[in-house]
CSV table of C-alpha atoms and ligand atoms in Angstrom, one decimal:
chain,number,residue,atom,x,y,z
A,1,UNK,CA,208.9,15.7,350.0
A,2,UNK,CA,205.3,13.7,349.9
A,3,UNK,CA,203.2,16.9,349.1
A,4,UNK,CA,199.8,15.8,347.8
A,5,UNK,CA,201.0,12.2,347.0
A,6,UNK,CA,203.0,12.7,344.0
A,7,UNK,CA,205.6,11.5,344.8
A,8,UNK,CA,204.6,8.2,345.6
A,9,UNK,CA,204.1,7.6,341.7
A,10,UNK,CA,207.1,5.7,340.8
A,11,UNK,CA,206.7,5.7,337.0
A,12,UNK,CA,204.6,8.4,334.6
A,13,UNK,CA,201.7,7.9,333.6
A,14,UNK,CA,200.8,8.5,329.5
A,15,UNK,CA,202.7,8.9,326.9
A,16,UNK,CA,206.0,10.7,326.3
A,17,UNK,CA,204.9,13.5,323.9
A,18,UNK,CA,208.0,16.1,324.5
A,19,UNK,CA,211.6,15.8,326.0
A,20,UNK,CA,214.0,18.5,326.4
A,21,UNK,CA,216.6,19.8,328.3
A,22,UNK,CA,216.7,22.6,331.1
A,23,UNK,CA,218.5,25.2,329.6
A,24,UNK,CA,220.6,28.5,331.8
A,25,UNK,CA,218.2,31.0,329.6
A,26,UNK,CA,215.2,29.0,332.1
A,27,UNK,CA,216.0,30.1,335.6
A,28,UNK,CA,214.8,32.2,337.4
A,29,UNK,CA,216.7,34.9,338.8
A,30,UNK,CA,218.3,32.4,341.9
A,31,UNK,CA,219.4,29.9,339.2
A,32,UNK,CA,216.7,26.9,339.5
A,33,UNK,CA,214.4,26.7,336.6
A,34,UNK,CA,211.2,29.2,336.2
A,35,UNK,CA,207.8,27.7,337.0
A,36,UNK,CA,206.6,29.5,334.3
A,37,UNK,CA,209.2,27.4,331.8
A,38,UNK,CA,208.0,24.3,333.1
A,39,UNK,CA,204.1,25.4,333.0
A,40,UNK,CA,204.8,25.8,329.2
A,41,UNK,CA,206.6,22.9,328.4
A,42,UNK,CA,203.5,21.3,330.1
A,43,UNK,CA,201.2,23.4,327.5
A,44,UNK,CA,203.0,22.2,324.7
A,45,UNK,CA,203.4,18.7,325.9
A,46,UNK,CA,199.3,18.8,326.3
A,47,UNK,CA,198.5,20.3,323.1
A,48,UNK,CA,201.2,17.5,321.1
A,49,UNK,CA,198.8,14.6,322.0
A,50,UNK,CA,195.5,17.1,321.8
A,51,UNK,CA,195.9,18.3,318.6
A,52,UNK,CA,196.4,14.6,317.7
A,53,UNK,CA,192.7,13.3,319.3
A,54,UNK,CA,191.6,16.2,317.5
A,55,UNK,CA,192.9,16.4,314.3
A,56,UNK,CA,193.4,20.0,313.8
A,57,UNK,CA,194.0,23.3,315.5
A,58,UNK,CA,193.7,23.3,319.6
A,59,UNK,CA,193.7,26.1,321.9
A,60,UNK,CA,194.3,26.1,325.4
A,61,UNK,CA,191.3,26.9,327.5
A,62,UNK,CA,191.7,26.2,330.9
A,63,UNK,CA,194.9,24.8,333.3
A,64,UNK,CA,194.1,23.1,337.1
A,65,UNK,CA,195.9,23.6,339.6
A,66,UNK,CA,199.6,21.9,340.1
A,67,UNK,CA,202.4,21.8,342.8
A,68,UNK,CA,205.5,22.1,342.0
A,69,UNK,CA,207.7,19.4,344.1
A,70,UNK,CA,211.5,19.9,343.8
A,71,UNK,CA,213.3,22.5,342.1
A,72,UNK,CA,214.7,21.8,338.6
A,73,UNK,CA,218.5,21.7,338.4
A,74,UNK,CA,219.9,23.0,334.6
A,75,UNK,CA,221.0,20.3,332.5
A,76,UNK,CA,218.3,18.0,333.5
A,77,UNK,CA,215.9,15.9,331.2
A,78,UNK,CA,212.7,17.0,331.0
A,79,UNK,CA,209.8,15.0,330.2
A,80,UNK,CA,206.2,15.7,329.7
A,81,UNK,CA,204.0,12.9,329.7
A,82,UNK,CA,200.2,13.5,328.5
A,83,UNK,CA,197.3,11.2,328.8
A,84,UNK,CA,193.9,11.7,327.8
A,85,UNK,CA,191.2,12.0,330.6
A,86,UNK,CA,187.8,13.1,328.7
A,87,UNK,CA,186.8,14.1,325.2
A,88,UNK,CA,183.5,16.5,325.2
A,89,UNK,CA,181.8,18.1,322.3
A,90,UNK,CA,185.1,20.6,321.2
A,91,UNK,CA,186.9,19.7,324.4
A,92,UNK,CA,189.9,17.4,325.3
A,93,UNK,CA,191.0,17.4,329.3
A,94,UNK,CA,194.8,15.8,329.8
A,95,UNK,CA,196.1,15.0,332.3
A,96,UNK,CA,200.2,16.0,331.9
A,97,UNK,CA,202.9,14.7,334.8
A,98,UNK,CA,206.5,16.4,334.0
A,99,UNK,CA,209.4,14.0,335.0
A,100,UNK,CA,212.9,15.1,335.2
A,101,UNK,CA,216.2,13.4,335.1
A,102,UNK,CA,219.0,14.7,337.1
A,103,UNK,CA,222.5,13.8,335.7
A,104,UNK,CA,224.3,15.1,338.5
A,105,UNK,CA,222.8,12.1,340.3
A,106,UNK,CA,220.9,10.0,338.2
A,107,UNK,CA,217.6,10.2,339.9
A,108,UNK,CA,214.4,10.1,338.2
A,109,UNK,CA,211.3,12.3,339.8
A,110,UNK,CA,208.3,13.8,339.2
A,111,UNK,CA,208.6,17.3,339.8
A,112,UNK,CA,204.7,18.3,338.7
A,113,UNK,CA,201.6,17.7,337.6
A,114,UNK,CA,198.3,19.2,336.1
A,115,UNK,CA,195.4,18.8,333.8
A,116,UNK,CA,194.9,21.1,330.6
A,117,UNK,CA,191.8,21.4,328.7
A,118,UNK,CA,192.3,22.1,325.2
A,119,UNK,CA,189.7,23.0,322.7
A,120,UNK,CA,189.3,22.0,319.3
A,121,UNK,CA,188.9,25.4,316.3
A,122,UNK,CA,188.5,26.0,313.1
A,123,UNK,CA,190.8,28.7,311.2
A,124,UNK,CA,188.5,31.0,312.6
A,125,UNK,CA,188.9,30.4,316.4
A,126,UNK,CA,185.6,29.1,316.4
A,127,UNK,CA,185.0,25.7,318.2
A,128,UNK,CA,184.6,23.1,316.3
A,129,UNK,CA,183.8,19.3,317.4
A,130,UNK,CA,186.2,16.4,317.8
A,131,UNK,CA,185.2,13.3,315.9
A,132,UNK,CA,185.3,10.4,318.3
B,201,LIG,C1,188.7,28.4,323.7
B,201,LIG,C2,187.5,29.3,323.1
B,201,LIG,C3,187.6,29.2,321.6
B,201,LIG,C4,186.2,28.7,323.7
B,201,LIG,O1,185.2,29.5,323.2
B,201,LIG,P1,183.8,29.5,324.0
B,201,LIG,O2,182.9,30.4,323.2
B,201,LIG,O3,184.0,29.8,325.4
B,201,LIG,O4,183.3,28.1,323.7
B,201,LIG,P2,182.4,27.2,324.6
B,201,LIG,O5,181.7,27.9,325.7
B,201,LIG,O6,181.5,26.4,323.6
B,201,LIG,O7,183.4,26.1,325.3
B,201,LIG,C5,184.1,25.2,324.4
B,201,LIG,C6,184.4,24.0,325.3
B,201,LIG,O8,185.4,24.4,326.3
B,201,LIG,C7,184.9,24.1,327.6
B,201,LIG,N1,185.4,25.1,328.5
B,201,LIG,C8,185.2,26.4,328.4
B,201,LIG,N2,185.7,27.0,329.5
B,201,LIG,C9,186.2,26.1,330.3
B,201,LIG,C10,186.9,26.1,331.5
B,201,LIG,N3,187.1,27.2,332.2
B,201,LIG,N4,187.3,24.9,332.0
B,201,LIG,C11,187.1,23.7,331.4
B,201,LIG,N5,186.4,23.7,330.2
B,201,LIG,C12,186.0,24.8,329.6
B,201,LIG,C13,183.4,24.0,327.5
B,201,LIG,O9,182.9,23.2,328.5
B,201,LIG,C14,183.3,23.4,326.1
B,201,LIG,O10,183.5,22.0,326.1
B,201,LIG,P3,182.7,21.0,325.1
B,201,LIG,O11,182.6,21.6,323.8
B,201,LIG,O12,183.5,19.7,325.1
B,201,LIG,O13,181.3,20.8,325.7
B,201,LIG,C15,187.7,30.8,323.6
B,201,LIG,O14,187.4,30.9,324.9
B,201,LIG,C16,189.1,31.3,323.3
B,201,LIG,O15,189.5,31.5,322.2
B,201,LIG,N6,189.9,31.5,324.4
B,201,LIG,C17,191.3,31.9,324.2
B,201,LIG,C18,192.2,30.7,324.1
B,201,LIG,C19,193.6,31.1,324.1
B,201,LIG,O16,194.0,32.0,323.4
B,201,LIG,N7,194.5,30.3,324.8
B,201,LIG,C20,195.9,30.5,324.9
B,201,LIG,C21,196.2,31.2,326.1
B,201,LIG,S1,196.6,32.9,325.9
């Protein structure tokens, strides 16, 4: 399927920041993984490499949109690949691609992607800005 391009993308793009496995307990009730799995996996992925730029406590304020491409077998590799797009005052936008690997087959795909905006805070929840 060429939805929106993303597919033409032969290899991620940023860095490797979490890899797991598809597990049974992640399907949705017709046995393909839950969107909603992936979508954290993604939010984790993000915040690895944002916490990191920022030093500190992030939060998650805002998600784009994202497609999801091909459904995600169990037992697959998952990958979340993060890479940083902007830095404002207390904010961090990455860009996250998830990339599975199917060992029923051995085939490598992207299966979705989306940008995250974390924001930097202080014990408090209050923003605080990211030293550049
Ligand atoms: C994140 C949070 C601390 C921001 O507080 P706030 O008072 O809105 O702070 P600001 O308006 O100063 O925004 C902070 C930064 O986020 C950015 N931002 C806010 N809303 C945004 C949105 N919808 N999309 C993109 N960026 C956004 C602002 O542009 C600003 O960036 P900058 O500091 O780099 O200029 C607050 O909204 C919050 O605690 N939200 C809940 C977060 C959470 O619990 N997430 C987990 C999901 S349940």
């Amino acid at each position: 399927m060429a939805m929106h391009g993303l597919d033409d993308d032969p290899t991620p793009n940023g860095e490797l920041t979490l890899q797991t496995l598809s597990m049974p307990a992640d399907t949705n009730p017709y046995g393909d993984i839950f969107g909603g799995w992936l979508m954290s996996q993604m939010d984790i992925g993000g915040a690895i490499l944002a916490q990191d730029i920022a030093r500190g406590r992030v939060t998650t304020v805002a998600v784009g949109s994202m497609v999801f491409l091909r459904p995600v077998p169990i037992g697959a590799t998952v990958s979340v690949y993060a890479e940083q797009v902007e830095v404002g005052r207390s904010s961090i936008r990455i860009m996250i691609e998830v990339w599975i690997k199917d060992h029923r087959n051995g085939e490598v795909a992207k299966v979705t992607e989306g940008e995250f905006v974390y924001v930097a805070i202080d014990d408090n929840g209050r923003t605080r800005p990211v030293q550049r």
